[in-house]
PDB file of C-alpha atoms and ligand atoms in Angstrom:
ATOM      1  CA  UNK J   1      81.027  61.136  11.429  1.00  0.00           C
ATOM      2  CA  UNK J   2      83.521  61.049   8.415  1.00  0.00           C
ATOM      3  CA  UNK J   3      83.190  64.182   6.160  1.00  0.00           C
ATOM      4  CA  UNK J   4      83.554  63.356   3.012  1.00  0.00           C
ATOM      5  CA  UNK J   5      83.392  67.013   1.702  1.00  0.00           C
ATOM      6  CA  UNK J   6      86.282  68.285   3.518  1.00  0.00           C
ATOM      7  CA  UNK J   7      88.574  68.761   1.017  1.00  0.00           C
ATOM      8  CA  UNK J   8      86.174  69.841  -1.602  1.00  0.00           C
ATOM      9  CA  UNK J   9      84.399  72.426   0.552  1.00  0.00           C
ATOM     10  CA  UNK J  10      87.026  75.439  -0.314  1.00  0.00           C
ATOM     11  CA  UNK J  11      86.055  75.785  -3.791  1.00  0.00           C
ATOM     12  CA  UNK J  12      82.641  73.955  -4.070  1.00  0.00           C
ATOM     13  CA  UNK J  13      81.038  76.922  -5.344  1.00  0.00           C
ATOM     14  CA  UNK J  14      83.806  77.885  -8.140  1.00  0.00           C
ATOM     15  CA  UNK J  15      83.318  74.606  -9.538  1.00  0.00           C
ATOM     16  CA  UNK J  16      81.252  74.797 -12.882  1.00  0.00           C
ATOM     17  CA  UNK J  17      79.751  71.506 -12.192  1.00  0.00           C
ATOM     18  CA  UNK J  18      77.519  72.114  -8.939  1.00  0.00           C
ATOM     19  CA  UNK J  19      77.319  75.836 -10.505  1.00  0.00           C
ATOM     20  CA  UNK J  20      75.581  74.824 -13.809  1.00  0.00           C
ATOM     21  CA  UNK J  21      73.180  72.067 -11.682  1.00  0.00           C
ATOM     22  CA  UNK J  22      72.579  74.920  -8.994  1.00  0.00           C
ATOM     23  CA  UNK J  23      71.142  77.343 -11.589  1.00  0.00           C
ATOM     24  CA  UNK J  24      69.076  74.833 -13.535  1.00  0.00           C
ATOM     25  CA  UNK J  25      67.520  73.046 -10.389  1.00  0.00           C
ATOM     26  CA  UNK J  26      66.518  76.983  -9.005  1.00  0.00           C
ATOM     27  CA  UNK J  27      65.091  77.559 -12.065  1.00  0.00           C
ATOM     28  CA  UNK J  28      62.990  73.972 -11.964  1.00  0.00           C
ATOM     29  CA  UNK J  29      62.234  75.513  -8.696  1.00  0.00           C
ATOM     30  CA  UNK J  30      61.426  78.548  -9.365  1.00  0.00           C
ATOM     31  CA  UNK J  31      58.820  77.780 -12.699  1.00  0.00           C
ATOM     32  CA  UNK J  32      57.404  74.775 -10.458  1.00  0.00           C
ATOM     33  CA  UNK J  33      57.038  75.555  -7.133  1.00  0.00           C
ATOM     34  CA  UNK J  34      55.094  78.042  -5.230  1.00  0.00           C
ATOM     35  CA  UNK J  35      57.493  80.033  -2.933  1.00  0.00           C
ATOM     36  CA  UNK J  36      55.992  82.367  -0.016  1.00  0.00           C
ATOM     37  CA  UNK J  37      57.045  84.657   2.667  1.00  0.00           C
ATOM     38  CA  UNK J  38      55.052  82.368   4.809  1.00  0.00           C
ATOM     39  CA  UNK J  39      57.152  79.040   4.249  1.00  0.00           C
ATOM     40  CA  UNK J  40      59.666  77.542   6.512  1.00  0.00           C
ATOM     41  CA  UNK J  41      62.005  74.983   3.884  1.00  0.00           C
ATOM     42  CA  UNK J  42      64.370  72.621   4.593  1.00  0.00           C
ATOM     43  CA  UNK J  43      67.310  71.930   2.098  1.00  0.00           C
ATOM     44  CA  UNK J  44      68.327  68.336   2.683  1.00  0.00           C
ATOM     45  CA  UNK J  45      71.956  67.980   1.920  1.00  0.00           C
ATOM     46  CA  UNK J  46      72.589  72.089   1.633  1.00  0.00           C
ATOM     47  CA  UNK J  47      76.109  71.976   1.462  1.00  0.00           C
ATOM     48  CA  UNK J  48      77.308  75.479   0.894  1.00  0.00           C
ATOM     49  CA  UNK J  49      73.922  76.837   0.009  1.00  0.00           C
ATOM     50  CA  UNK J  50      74.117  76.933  -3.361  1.00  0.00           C
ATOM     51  CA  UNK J  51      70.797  76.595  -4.093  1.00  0.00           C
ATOM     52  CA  UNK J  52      69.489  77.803  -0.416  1.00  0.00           C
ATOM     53  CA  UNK J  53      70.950  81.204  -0.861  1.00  0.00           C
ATOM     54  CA  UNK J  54      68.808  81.143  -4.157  1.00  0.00           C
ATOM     55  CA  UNK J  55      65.309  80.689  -2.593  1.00  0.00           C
ATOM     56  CA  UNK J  56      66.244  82.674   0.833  1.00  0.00           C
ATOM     57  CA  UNK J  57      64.898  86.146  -0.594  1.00  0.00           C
ATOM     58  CA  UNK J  58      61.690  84.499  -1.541  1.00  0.00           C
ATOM     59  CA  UNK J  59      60.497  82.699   1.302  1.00  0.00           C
ATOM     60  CA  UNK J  60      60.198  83.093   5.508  1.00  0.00           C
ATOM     61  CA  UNK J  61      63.163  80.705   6.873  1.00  0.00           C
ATOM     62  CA  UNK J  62      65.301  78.094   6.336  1.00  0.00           C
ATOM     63  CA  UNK J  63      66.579  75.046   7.890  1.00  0.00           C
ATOM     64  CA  UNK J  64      69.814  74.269   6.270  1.00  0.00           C
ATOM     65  CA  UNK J  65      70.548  70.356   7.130  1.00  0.00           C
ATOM     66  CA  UNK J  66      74.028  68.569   6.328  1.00  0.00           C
ATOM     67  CA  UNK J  67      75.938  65.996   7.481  1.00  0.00           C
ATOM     68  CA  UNK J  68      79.298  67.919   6.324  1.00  0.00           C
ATOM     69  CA  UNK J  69      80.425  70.647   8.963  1.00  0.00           C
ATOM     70  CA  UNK J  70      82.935  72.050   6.160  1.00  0.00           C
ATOM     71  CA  UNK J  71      80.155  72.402   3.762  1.00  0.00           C
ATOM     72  CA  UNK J  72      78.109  74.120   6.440  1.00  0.00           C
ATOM     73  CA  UNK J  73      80.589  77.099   7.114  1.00  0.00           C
ATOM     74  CA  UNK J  74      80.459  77.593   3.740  1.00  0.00           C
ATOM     75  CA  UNK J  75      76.884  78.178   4.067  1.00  0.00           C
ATOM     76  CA  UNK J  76      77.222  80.076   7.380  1.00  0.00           C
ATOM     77  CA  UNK J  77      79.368  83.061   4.928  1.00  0.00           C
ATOM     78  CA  UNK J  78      76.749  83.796   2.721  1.00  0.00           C
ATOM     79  CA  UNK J  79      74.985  87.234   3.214  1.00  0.00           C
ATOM     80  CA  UNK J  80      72.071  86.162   1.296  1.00  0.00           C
ATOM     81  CA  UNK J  81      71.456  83.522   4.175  1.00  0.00           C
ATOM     82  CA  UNK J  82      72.016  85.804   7.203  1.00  0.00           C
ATOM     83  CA  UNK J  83      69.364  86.489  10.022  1.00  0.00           C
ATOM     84  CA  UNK J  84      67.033  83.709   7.678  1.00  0.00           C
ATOM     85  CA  UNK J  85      68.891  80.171   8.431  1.00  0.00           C
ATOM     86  CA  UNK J  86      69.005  77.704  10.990  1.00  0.00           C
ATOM     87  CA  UNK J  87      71.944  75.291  10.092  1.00  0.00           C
ATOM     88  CA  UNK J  88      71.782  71.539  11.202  1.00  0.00           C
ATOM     89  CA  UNK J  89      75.082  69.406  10.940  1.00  0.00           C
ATOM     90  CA  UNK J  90      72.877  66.231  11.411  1.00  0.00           C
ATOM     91  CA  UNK J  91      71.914  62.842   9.882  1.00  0.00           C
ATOM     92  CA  UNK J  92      68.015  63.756  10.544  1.00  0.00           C
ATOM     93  CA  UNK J  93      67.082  60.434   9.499  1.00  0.00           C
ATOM     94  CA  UNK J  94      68.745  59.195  12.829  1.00  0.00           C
ATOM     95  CA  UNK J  95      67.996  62.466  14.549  1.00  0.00           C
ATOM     96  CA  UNK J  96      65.265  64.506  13.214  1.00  0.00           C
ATOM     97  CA  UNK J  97      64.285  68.221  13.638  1.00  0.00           C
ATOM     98  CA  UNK J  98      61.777  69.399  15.996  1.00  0.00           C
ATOM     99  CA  UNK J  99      60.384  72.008  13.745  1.00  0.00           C
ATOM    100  CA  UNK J 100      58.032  70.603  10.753  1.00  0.00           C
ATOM    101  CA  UNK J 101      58.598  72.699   7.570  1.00  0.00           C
ATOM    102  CA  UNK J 102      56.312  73.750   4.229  1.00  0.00           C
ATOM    103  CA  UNK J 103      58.375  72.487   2.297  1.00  0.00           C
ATOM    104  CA  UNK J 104      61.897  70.438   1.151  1.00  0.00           C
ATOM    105  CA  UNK J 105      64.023  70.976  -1.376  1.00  0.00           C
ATOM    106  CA  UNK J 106      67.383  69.098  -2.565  1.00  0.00           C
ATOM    107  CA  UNK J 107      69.944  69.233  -4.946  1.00  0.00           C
ATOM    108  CA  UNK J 108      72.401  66.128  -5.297  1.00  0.00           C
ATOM    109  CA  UNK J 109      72.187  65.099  -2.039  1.00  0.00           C
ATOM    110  CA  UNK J 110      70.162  61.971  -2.199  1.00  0.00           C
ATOM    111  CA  UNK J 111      72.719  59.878  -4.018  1.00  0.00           C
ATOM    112  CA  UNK J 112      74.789  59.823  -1.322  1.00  0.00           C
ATOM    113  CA  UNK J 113      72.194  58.400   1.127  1.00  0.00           C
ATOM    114  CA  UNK J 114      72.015  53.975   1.404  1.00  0.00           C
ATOM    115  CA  UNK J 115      68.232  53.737   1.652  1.00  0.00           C
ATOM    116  CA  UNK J 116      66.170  55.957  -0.339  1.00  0.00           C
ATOM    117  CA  UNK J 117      62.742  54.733   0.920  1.00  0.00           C
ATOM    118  CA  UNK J 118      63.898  55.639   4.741  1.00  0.00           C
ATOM    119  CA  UNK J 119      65.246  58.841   3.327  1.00  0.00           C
ATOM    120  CA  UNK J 120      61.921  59.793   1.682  1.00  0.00           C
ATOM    121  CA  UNK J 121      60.041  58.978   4.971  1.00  0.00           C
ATOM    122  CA  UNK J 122      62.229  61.066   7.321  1.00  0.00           C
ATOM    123  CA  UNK J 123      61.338  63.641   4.958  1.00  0.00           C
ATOM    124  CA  UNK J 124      57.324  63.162   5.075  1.00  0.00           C
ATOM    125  CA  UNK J 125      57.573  62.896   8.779  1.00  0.00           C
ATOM    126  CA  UNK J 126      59.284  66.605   8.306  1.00  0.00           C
ATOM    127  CA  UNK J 127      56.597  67.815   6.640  1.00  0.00           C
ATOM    128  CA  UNK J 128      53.340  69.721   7.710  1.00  0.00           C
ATOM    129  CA  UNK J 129      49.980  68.695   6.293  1.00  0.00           C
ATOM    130  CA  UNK J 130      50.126  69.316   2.688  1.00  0.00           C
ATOM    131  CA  UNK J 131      53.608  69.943   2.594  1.00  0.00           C
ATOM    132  CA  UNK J 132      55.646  69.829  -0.854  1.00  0.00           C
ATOM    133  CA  UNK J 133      59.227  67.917  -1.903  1.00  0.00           C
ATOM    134  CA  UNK J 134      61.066  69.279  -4.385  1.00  0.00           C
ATOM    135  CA  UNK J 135      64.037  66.785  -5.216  1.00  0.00           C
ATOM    136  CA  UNK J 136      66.875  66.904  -7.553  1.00  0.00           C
ATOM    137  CA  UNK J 137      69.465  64.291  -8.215  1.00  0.00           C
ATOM    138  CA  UNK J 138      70.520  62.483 -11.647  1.00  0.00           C
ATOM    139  CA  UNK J 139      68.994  60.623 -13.679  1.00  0.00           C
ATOM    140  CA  UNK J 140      70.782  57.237 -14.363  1.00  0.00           C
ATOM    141  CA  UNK J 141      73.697  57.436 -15.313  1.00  0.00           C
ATOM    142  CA  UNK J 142      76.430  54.769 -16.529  1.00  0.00           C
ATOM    143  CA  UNK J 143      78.272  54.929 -13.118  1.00  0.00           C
ATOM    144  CA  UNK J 144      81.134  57.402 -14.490  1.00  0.00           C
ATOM    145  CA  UNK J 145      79.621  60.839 -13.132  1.00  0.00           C
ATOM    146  CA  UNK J 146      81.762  60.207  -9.942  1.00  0.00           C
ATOM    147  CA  UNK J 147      85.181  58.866  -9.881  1.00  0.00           C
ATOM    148  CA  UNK J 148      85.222  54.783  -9.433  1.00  0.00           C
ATOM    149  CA  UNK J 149      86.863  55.093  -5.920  1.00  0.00           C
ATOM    150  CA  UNK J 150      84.222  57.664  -4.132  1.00  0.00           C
ATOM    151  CA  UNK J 151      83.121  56.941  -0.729  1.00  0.00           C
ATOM    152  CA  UNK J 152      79.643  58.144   0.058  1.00  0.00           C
ATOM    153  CA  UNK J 153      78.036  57.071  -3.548  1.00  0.00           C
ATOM    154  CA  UNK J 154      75.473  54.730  -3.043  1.00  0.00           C
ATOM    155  CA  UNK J 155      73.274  55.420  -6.456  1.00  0.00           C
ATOM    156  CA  UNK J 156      74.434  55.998 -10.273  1.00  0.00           C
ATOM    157  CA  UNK J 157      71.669  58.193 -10.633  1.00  0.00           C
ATOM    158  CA  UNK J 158      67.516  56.807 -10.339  1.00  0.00           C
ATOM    159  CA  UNK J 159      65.034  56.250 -12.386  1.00  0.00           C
ATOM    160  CA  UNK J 160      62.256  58.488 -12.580  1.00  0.00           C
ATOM    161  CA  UNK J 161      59.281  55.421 -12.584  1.00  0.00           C
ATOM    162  CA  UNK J 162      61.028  53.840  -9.748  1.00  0.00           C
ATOM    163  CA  UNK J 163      60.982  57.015  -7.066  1.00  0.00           C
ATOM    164  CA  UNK J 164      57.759  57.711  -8.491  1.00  0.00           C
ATOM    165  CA  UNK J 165      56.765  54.207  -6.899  1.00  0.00           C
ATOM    166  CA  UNK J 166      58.815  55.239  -3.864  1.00  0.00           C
ATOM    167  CA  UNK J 167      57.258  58.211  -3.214  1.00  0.00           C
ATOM    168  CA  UNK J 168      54.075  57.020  -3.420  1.00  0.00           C
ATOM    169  CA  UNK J 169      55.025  54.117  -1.158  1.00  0.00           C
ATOM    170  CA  UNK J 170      55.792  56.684   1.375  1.00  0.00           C
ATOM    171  CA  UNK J 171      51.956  58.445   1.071  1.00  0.00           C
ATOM    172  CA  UNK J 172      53.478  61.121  -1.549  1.00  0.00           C
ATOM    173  CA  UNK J 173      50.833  61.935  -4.230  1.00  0.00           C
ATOM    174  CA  UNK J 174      51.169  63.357  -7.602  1.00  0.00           C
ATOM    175  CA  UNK J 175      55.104  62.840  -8.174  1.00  0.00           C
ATOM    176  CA  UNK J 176      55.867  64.966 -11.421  1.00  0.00           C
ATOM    177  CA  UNK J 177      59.196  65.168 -12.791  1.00  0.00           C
ATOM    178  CA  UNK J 178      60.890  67.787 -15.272  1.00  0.00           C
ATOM    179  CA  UNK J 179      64.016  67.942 -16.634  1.00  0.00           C
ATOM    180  CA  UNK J 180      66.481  70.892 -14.696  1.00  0.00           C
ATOM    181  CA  UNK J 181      69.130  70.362 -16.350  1.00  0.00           C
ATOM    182  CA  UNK J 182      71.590  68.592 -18.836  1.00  0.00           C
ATOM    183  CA  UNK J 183      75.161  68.726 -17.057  1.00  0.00           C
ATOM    184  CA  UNK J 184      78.446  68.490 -19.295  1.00  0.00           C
ATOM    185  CA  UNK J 185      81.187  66.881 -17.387  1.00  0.00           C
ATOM    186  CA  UNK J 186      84.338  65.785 -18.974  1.00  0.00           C
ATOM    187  CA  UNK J 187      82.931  65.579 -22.557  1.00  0.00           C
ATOM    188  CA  UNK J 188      79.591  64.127 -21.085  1.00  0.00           C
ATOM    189  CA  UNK J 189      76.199  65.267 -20.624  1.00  0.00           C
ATOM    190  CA  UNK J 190      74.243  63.913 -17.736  1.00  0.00           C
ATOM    191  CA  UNK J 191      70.308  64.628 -17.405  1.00  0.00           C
ATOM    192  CA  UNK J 192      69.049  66.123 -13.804  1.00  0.00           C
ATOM    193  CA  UNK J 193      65.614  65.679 -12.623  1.00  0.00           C
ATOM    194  CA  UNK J 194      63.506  67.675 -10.232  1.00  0.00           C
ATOM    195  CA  UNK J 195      60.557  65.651  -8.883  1.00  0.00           C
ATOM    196  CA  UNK J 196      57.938  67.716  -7.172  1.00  0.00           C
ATOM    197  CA  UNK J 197      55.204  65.698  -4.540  1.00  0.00           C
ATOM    198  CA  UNK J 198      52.734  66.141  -1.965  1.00  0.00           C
ATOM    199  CA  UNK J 199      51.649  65.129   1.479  1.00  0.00           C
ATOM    200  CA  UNK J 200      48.434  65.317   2.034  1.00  0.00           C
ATOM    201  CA  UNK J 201      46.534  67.250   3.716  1.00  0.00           C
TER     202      UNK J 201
HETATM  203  C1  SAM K   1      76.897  66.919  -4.064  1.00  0.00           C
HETATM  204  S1  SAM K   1      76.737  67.829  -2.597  1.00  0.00           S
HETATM  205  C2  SAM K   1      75.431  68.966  -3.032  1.00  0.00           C
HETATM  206  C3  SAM K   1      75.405  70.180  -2.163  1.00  0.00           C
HETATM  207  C4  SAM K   1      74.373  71.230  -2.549  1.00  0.00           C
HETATM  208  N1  SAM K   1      73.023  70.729  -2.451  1.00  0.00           N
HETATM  209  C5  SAM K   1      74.620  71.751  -3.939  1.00  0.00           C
HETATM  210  O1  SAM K   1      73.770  71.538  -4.831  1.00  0.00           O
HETATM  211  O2  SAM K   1      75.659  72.394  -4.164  1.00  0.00           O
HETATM  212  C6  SAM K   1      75.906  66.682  -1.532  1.00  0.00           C
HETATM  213  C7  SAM K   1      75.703  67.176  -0.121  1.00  0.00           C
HETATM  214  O3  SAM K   1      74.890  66.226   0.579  1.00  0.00           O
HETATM  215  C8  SAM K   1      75.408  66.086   1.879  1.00  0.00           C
HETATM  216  N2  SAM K   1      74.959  64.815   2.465  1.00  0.00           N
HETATM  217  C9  SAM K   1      75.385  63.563   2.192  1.00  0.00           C
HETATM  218  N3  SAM K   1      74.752  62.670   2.966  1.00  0.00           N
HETATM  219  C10 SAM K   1      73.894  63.382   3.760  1.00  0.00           C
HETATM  220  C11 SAM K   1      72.973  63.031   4.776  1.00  0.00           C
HETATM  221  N4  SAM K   1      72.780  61.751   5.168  1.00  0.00           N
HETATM  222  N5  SAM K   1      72.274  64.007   5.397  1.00  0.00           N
HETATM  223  C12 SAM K   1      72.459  65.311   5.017  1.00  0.00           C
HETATM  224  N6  SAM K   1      73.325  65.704   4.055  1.00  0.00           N
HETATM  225  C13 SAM K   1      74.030  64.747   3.442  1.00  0.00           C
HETATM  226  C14 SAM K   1      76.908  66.182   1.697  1.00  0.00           C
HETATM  227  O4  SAM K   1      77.580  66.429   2.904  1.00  0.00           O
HETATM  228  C15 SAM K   1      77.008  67.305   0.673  1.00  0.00           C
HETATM  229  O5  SAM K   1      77.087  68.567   1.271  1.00  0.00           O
END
């Protein structure tokens, strides 16, 4: 598999960009979702761990999944992460984990995956009984957050009534959405979401 964060992995987390979206989705985390020493949580689409070396001190373990190996030794550095993470260089909708987790968190990462509905079912099927997501991505956008020639882009952002539905589809209940962040990027501010859901019990 291509990986299309290769050459971005090196200074990922210098960058103010995924710096100023990894604080504000934490803290949408952080007011929004229960965290526990008791909870095994996957981060779809970790990357370096931005946001996974965030919620590490607060919960039991983490599975760390990404499609980018580059991204993922990133991740591997980070002290915060140490002794707590198991990382997954896998496309888990074609392969998925053996381990069902408490609950999934994302930042950013579903953009870059075709077919959200199949995404947001590999990610029920991950879940125990009662199990929470905890999603953030943009809200849409004109198409100029990335630049025109990206690879790997397959959404300009979503609207919020339209996962809502998706979710739902899936056998989610009670998709809420707040506001994490508004991101400034080259004179522009884009909105980020973080959608919270349920499976039930
Ligand atoms: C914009 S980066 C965000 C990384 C991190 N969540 C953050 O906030 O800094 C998107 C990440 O999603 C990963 N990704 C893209 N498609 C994926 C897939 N099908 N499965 C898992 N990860 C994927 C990329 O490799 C990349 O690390």
């Amino acid at each position: 598999m291509v990986d299309l964060f290769e050459d971005k992995a090196s200074d990922w987390d210098e960058r103010p960009v995924p710096q100023q979206i990894s604080e504000g989705v934490y803290g949408a985390i952080a007011d929004h979702v229960e965290l526990s020493s008791e909870q095994r949580v996957m981060d779809f689409g970790a990357g370096t761990g931005l946001i996974a070396s965030k919620i590490a001190p607060h919960i039991g373990h983490l599975d760390a999944v990404d499609i980018s190996r580059s991204m993922l030794e990133k991740l591997a550095e980070k002290d915060a992460l140490r002794g707590k993470v198991d990382i997954h260089c896998q496309d888990i909708l074609a392969e998925p984990l053996e381990e069902k987790v408490d609950l999934v968190v994302s930042a950013m990462a579903m953009h870059h995956v075709e077919d959200t509905g199949a995404l947001l079912r590999a990610l029920y099927e991950h879940l125990k009984p009662g199990g929470r997501v905890a999603l953030a991505d943009l809200d849409t956008e004109p198409g100029d957050f990335h630049p025109p020639d990206i690879e790997g882009v397959y959404h300009h952002g979503f609207d919020r009534d339209r996962l809502a539905a998706l979710l739902e589809d899936v056998g989610f209940t009670s998709p809420e959405f707040v506001t994490a962040c508004d991101v400034a990027k080259e004179g522009r501010s884009y909105g980020v979401f973080l959608v919270t859901a349920t499976k039930p019990s």
